[in-house]
Tab-separated table of C-alpha atoms and ligand atoms in Angstrom:
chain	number	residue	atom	x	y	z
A	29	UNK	CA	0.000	0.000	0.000
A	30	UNK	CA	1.694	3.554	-0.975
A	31	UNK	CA	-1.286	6.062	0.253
A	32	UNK	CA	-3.158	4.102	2.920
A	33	UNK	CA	-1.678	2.390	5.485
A	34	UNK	CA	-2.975	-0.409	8.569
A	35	UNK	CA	-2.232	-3.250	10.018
A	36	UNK	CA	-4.452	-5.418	11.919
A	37	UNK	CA	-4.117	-7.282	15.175
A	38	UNK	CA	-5.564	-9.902	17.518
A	39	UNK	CA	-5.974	-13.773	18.220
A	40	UNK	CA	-8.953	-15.111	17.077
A	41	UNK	CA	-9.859	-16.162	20.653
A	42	UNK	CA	-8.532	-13.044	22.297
A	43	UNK	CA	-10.845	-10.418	24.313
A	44	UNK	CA	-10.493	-7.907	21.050
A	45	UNK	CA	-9.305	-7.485	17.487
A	46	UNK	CA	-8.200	-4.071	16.223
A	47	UNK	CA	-7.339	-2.250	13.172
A	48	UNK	CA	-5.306	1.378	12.970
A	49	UNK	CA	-5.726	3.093	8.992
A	50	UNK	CA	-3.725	6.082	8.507
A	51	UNK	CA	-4.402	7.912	4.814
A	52	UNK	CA	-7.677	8.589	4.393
A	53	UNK	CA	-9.308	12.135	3.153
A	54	UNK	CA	-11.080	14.722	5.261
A	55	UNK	CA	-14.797	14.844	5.150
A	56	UNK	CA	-15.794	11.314	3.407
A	57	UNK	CA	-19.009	10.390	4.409
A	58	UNK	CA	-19.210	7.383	6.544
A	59	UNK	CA	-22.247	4.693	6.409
A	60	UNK	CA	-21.843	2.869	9.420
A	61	UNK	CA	-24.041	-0.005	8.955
A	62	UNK	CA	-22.900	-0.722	5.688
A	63	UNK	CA	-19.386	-1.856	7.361
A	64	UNK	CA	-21.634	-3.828	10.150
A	65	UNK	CA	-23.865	-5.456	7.303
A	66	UNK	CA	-20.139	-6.635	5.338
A	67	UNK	CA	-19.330	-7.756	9.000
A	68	UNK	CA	-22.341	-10.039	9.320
A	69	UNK	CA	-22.176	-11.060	5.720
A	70	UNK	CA	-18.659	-12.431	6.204
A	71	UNK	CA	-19.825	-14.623	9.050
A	72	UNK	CA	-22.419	-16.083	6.708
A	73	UNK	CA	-22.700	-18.627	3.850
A	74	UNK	CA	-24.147	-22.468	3.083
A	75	UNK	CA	-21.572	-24.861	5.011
A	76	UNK	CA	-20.118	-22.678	7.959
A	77	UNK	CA	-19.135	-23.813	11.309
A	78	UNK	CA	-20.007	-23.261	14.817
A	79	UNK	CA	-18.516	-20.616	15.840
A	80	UNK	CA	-20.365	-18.336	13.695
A	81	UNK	CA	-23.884	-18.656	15.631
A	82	UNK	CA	-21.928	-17.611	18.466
A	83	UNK	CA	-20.458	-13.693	17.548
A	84	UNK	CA	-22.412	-11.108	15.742
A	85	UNK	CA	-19.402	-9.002	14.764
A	86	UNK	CA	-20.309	-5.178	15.256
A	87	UNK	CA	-17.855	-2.690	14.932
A	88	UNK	CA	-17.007	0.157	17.526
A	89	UNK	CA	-15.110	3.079	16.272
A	90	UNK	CA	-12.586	4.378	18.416
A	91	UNK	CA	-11.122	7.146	16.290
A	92	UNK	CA	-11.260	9.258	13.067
A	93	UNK	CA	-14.340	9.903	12.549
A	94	UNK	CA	-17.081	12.320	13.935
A	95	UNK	CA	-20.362	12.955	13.246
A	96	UNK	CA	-20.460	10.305	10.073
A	97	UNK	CA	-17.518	11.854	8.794
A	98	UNK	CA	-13.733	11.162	8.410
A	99	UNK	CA	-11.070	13.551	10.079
A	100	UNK	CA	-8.253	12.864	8.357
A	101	UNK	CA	-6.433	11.512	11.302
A	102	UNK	CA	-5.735	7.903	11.733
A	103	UNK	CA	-9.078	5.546	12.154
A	104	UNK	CA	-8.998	2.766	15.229
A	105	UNK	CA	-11.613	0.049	14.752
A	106	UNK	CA	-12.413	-2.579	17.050
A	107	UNK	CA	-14.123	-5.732	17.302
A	108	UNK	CA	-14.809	-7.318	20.897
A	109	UNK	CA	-14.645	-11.180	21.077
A	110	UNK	CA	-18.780	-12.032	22.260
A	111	UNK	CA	-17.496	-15.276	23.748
A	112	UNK	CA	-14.515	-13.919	25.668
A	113	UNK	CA	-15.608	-15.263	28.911
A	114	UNK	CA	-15.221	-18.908	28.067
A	115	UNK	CA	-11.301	-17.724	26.707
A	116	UNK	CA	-10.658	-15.192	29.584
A	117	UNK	CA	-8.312	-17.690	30.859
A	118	UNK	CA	-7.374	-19.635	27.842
A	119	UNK	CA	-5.697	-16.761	26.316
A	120	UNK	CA	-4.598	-14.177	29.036
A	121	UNK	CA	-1.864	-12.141	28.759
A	122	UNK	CA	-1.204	-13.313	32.527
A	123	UNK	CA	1.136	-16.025	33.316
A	124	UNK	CA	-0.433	-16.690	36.265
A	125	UNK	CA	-3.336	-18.263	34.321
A	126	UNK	CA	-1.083	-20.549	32.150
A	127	UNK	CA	-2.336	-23.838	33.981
A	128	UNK	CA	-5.854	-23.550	32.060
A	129	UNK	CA	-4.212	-23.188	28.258
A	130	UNK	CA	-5.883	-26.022	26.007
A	131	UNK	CA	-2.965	-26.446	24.532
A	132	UNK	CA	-2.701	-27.500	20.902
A	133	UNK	CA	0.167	-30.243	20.186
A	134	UNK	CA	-1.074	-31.440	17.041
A	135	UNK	CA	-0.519	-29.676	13.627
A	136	UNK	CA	-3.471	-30.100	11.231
A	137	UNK	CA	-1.830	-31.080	7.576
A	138	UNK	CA	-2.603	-27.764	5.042
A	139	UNK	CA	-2.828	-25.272	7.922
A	140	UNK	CA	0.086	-23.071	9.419
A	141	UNK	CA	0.046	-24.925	12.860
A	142	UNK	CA	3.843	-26.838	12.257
A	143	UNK	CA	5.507	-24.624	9.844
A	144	UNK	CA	4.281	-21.799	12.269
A	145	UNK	CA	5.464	-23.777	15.029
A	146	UNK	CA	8.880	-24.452	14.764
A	147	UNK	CA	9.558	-20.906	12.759
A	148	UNK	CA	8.073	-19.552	16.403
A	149	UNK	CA	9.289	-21.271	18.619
A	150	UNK	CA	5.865	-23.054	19.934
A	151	UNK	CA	5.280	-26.364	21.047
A	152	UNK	CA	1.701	-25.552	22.105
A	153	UNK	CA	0.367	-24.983	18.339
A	154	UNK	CA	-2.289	-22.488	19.616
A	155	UNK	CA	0.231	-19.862	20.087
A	156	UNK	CA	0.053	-20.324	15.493
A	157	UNK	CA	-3.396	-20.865	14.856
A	158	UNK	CA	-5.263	-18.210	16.789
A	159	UNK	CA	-3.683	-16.020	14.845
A	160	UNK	CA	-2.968	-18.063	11.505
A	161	UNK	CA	-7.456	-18.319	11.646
A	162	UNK	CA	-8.926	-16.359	8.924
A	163	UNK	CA	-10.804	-14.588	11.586
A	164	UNK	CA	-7.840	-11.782	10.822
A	165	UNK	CA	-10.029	-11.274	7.903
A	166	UNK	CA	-13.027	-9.398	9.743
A	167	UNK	CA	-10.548	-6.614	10.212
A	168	UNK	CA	-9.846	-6.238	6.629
A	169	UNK	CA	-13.489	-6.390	5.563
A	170	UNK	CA	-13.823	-3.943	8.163
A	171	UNK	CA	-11.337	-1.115	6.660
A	172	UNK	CA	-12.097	-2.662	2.883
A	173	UNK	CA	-15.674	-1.339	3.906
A	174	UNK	CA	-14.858	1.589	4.878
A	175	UNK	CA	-12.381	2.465	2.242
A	176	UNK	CA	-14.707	1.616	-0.565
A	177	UNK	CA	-17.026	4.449	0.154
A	178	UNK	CA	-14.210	7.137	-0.924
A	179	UNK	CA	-14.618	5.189	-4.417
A	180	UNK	CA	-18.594	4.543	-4.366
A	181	UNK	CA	-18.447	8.087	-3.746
A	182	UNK	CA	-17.344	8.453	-7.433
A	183	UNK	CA	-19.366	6.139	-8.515
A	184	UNK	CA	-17.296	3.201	-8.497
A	185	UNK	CA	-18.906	0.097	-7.233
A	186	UNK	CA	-17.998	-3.364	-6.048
A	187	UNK	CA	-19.406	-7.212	-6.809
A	188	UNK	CA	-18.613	-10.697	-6.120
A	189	UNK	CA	-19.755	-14.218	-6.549
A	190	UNK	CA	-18.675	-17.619	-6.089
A	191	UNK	CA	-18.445	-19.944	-9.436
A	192	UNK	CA	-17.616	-23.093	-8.302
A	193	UNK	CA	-17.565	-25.171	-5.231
A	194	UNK	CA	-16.319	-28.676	-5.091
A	195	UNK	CA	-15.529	-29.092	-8.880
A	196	UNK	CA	-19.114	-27.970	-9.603
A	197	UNK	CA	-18.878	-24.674	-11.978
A	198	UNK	CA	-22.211	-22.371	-13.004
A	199	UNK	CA	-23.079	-23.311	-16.279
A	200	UNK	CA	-25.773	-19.562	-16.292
A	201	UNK	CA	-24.048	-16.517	-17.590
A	202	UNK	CA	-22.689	-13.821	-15.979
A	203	UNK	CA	-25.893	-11.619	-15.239
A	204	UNK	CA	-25.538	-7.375	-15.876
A	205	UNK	CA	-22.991	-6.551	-12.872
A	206	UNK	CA	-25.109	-4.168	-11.741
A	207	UNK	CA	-27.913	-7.172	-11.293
A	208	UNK	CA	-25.750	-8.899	-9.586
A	209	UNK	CA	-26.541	-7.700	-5.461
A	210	UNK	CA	-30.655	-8.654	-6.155
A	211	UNK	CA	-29.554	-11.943	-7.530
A	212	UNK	CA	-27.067	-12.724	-4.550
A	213	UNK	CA	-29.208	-11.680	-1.543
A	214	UNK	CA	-31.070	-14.766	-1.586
A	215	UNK	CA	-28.504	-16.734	-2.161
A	216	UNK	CA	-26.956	-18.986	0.861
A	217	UNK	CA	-23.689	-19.800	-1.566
A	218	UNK	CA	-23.541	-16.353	-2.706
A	219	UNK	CA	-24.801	-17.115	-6.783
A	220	UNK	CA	-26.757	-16.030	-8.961
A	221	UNK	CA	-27.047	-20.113	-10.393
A	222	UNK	CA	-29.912	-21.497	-8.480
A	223	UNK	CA	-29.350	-25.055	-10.305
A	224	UNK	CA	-25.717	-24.518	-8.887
A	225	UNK	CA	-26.415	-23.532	-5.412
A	226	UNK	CA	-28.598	-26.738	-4.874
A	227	UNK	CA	-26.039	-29.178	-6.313
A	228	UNK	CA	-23.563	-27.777	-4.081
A	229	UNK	CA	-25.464	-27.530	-0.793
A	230	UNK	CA	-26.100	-31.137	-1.827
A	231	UNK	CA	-22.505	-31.996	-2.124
A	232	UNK	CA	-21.698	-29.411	1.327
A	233	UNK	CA	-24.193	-32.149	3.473
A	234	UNK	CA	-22.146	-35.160	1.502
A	235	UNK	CA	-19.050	-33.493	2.688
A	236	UNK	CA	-19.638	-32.683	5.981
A	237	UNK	CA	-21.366	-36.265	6.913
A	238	UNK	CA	-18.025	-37.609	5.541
A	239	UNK	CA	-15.893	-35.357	7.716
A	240	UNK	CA	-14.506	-33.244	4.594
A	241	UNK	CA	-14.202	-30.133	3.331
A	242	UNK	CA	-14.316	-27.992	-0.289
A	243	UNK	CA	-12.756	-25.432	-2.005
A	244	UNK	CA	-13.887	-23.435	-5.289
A	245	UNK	CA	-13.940	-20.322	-6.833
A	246	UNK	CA	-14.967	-16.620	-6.879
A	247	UNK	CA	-14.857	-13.649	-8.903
A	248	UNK	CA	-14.703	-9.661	-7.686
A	249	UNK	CA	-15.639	-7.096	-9.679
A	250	UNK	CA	-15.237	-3.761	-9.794
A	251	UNK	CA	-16.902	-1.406	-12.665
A	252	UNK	CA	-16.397	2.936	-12.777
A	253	UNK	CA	-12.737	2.565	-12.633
A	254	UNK	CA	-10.661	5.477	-15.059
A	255	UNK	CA	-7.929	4.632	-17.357
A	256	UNK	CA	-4.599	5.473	-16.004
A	257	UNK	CA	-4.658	3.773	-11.927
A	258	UNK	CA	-1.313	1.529	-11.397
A	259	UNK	CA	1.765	1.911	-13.872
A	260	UNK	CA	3.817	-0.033	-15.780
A	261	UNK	CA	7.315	1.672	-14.867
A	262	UNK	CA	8.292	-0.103	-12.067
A	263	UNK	CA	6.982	-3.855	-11.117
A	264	UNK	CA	5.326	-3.173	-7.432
A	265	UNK	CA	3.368	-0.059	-9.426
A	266	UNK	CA	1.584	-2.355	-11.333
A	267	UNK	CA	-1.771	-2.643	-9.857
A	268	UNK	CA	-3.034	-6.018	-11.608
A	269	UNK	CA	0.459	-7.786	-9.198
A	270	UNK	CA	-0.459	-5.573	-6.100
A	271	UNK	CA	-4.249	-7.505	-6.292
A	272	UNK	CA	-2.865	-10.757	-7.408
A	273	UNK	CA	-0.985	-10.240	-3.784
A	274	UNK	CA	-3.866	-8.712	-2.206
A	275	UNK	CA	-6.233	-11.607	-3.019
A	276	UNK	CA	-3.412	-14.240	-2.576
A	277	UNK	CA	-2.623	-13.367	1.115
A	278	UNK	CA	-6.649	-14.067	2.196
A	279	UNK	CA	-6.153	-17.637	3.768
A	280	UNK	CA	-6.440	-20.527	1.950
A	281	UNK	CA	-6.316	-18.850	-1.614
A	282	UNK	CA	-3.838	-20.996	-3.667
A	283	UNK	CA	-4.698	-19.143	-7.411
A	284	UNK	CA	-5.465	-15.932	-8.621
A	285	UNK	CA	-6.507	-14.800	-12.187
A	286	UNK	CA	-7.100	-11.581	-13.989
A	287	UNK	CA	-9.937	-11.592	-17.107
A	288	UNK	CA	-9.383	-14.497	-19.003
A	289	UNK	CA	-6.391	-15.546	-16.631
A	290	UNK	CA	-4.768	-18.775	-17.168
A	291	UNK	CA	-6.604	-19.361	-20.296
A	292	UNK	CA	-4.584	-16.920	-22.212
A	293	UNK	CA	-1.965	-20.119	-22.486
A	294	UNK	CA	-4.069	-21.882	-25.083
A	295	UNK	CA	-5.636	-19.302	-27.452
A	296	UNK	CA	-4.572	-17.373	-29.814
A	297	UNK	CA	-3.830	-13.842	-29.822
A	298	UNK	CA	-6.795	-12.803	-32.098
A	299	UNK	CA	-9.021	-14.741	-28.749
A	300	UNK	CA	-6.936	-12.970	-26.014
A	301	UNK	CA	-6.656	-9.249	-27.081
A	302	UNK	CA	-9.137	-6.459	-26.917
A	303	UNK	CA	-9.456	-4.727	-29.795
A	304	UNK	CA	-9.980	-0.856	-29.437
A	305	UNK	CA	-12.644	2.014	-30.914
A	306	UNK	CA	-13.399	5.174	-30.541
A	307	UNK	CA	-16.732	7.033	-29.423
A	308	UNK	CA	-17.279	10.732	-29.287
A	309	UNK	CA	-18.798	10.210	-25.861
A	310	UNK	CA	-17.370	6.881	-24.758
A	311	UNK	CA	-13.803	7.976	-26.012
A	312	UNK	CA	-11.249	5.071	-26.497
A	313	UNK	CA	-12.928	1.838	-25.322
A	314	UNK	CA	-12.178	-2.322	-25.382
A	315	UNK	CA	-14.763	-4.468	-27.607
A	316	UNK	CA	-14.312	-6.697	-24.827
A	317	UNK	CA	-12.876	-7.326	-21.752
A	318	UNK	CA	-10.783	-10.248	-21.737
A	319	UNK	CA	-7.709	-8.314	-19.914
A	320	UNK	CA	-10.131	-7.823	-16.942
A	321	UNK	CA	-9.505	-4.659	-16.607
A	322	UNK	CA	-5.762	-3.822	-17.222
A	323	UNK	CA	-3.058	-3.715	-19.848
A	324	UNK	CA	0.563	-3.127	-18.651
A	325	UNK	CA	-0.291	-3.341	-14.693
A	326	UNK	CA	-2.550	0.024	-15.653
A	327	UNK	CA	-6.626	-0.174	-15.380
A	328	UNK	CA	-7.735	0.389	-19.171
A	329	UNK	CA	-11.140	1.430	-18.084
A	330	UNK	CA	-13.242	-1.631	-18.276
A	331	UNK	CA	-14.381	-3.495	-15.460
A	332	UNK	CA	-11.969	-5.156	-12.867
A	333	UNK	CA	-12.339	-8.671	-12.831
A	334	UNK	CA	-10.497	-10.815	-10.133
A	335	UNK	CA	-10.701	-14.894	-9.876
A	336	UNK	CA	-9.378	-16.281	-6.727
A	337	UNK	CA	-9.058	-20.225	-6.141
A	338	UNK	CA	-10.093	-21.863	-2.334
A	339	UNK	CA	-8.229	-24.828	-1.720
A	340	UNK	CA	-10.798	-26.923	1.020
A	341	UNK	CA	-10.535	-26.157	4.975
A	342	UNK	CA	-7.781	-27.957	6.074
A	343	UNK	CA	-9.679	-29.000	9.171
A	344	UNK	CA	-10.980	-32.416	8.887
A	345	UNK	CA	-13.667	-33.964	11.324
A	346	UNK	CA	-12.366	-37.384	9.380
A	347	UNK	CA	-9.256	-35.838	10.126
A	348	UNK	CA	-5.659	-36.948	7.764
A	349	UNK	CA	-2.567	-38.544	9.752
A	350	UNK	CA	-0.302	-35.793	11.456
A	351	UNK	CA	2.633	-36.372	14.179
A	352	UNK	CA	2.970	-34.845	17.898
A	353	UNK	CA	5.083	-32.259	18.012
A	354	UNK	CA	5.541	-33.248	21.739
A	355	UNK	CA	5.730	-37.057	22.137
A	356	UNK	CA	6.875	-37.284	18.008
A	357	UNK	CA	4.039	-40.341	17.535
A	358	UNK	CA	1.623	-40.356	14.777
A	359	UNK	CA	-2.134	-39.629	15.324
A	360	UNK	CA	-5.008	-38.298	13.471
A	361	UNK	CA	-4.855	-34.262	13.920
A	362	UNK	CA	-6.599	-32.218	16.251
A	363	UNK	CA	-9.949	-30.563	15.457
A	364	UNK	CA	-10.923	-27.677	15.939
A	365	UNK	CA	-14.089	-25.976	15.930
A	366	UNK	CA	-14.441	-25.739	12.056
A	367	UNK	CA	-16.098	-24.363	8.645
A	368	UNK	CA	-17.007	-27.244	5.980
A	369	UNK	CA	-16.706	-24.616	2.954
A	370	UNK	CA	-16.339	-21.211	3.192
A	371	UNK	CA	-16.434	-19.900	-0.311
A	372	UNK	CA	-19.462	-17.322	0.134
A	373	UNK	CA	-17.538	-15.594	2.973
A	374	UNK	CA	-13.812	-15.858	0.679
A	375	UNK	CA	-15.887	-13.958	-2.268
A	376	UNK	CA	-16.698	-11.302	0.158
A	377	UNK	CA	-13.737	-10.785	1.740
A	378	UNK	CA	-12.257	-10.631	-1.652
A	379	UNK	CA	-14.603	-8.005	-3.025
A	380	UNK	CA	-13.480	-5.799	0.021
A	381	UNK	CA	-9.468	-6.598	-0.212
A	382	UNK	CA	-9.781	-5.738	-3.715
A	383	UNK	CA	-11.838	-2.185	-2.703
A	384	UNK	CA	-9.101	-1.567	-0.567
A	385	UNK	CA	-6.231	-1.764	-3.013
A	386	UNK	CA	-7.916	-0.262	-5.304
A	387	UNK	CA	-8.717	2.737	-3.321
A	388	UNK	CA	-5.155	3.023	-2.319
A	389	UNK	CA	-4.636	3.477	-6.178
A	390	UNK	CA	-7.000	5.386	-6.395
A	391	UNK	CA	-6.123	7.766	-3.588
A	392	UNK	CA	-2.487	7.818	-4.876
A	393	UNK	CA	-3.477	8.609	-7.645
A	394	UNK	CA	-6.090	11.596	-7.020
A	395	UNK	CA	-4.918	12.216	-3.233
A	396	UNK	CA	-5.599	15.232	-1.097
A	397	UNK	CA	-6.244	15.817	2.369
A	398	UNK	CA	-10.467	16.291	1.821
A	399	UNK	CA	-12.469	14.677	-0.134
A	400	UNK	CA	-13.142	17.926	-1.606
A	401	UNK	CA	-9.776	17.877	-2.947
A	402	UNK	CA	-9.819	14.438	-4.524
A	403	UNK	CA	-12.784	15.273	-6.267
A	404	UNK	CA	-10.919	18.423	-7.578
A	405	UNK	CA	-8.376	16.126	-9.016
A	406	UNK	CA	-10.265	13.554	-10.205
A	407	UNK	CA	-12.630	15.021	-12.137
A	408	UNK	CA	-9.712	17.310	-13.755
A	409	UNK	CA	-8.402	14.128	-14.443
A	410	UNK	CA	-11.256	13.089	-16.157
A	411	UNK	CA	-11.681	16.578	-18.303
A	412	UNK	CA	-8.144	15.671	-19.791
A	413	UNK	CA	-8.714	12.217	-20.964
A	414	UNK	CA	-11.566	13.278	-22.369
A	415	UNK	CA	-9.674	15.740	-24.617
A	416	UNK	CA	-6.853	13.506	-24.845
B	529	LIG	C1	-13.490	-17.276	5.525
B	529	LIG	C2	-12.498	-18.338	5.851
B	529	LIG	C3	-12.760	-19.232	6.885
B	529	LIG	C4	-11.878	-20.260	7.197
B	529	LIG	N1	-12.214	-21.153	8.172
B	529	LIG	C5	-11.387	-22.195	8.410
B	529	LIG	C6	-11.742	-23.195	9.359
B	529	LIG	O1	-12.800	-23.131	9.998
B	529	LIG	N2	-10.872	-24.223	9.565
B	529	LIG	C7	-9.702	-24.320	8.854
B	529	LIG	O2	-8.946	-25.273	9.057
B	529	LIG	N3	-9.334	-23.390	7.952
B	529	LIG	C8	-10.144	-22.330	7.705
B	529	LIG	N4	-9.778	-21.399	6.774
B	529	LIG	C9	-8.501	-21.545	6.043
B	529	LIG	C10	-7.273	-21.337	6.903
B	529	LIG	O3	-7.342	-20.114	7.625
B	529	LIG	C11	-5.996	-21.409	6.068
B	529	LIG	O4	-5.999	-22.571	5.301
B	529	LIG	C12	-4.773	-21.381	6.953
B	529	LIG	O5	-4.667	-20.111	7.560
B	529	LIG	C13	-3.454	-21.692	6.218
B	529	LIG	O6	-3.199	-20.748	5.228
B	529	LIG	P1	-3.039	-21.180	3.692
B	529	LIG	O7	-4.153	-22.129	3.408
B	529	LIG	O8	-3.198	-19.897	2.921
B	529	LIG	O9	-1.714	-21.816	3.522
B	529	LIG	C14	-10.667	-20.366	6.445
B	529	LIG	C15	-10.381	-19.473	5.411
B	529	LIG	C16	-11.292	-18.463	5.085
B	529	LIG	C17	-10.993	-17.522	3.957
């Protein structure tokens, strides 16, 4: 990130988890319960876990903001742990309460218990995977949420949708984007395929009776976007790598694609490039949009489109052999209080990494110190590609 800046902390069993952002404008309007209803959205989804019935995540503001509107100084947001009394103990920052620490000695194969482990130090695995737990990601919906509103401001909005779960893909088009929220609401797997969603709720019961887990896929979208965010000039300013990364460090994400992505190996060029006209009102434009988005690391002024691939929870309740890390025998590994697929929840946490990244391009782009200012520079921007 270049204009924004945050980082997140807390365990995913600990009394709190917290967020400071540093970067944003003066005077951005601020719709609270839009970042509450991403919040309970995340926790949602066909094929979650426990633990989800248990915490309604609502944020509390600590910082930044007054009156609905941004100061321009840094933003604390927090997020209080509803079942904190049954981990008071558990995870205090006391030693005096070490006795009671349900400790964790066995590493679950395809999560970051061992490697974690022996990088940190830690026998007792729990020190890894309370943190490790994608619960980190409520945070980042959290200031994704809030971010995006300097770009809806403009007009710029945000979509996602899951495409496949468990080897199943949609076989329905891809609706109008701007259909796309009506179609979802209903939705329990986040689609707008209802012959999809009911094979894979289907295949979600199969799974979980069988004590497994699946992955799949999801797409973000983001239309309203101007030519000219990201460069090519130097590799980390190209904004198509700084989502792939984005999008890549949400747990469990093992693939990310851009437009067409990996399917550019096996066409031909005349299938893989957009050709380009010119419209008196439209200016220069793509016939299509297989690029999704960008050409040279640089948005081209069609629609953002991100793919993302879920590998399956890597907690099993038919759980795959492991070793103790403390007694070195082999056993089946631990469980832990677990999802079965979480692919509704990834999409959304996706649609909000990528708002985030893309507002920091934005912003760097069009930066001031109000919003009154950014909208100054943006829309002088906008006069000179128009006469470019
Ligand atoms: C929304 C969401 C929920 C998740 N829930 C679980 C879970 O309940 N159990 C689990 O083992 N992994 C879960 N994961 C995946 C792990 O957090 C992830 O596999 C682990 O941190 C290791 O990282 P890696 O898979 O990127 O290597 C979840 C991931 C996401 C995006």
């Amino acid at each position: 990130m270049t204009r924004l800046r945050y980082l997140t902390s807390g365990e995913s069993h600990g009394p709190v988890i917290s967020v400071i952002l540093e970067g944003l404008p003066s005077g951005l309007s601020i719709d609270i319960d839009e970042i509450n209803a991403q919040l309970i959205a995340r926790q949602g989804g066909y094929g979650r876990g426990g633990r989800m019935k248990i915490e309604t995540d609502l944020i509390t503001i600590n910082s930044g903001i007054r009156f609905g509107k941004t100061l321009g100084s840094p933003v604390c947001l927090e997020i209080r742990n509803k079942d904190w009394k049954n981990w008071d103990k558990i995870m205090s920052a006391s030693a005096e309460d070490e006795t009671d620490k349900k400790a964790v000695y066995g590493p679950r194969p395809g999560h970051t218990d061992l490697a974690g482990g022996i990088k940190y130090q830690h026998k007792d695995l729990r020190n890894i995977l309370e943190r490790s737990s994608a619960r980190e990601t409520t945070m980042r919906v959290a200031v994704g949420s809030l971010v995006r509103q300097v770009l809806e401001a403009f007009d710029i909005q945000f979509y996602s949708y899951v495409t496949k779960i468990g080897g199943v893909g949609i076989t329905q088009e891809i609706p109008a984007y701007e259909q796309i929220p009506g179609l979802i609401a209903e939705s329990e797997c986040r689609t707008f395929d209802r012959d999809a969603e009911v094979t894979w709720k289907k295949n979600i019961d199969q799974a979980k009776k069988d004590g497994d887990s699946l992955g799949g896929l999801f797409e973000v979208v983001c239309t309203g976007l101007p030519i000219g965010l990201g460069s090519h000039v130097q590799w980390d300013r190209k904004l198509d790598a700084r989502l792939a990364m984005a999008v890549m460090s949400i747990q469990a994400v093992k693939g990310v694609e851009i437009g067409i992505g990996k399917s550019v190996a096996d066409l031909p060029g005349s299938q893989v490039h957009d050709e380009i006209f010119y419209d008196a009102d439209k200016g220069f434009y793509h016939g299509t949009n297989r690029a999704g988005g960008f050409t040279g690391g640089i948005t081209n002024g069609m629609p953002v489109v991100v793919r993302g691939a879920l590998k399956p929870i890597a907690t099993l309740y038919n759980p795959l052999r492991s070793v103790n890390v403390q007694t070195k025998e082999e056993f089946k590994a631990s469980i832990e209080r677990s999802d079965i697929c979480v692919l509704p929840a990834a999409a959304l946490i996706a649609e909000n990494i990528v708002a985030l990244e893309l507002a920091d391009a934005f912003l760097e782009k069009f930066g001031g110190d109000s919003m009154e200012e950014v909208s100054r520079n943006y829309h002088g921007y906008l006069e000179q590609v128009k006469n470019y």
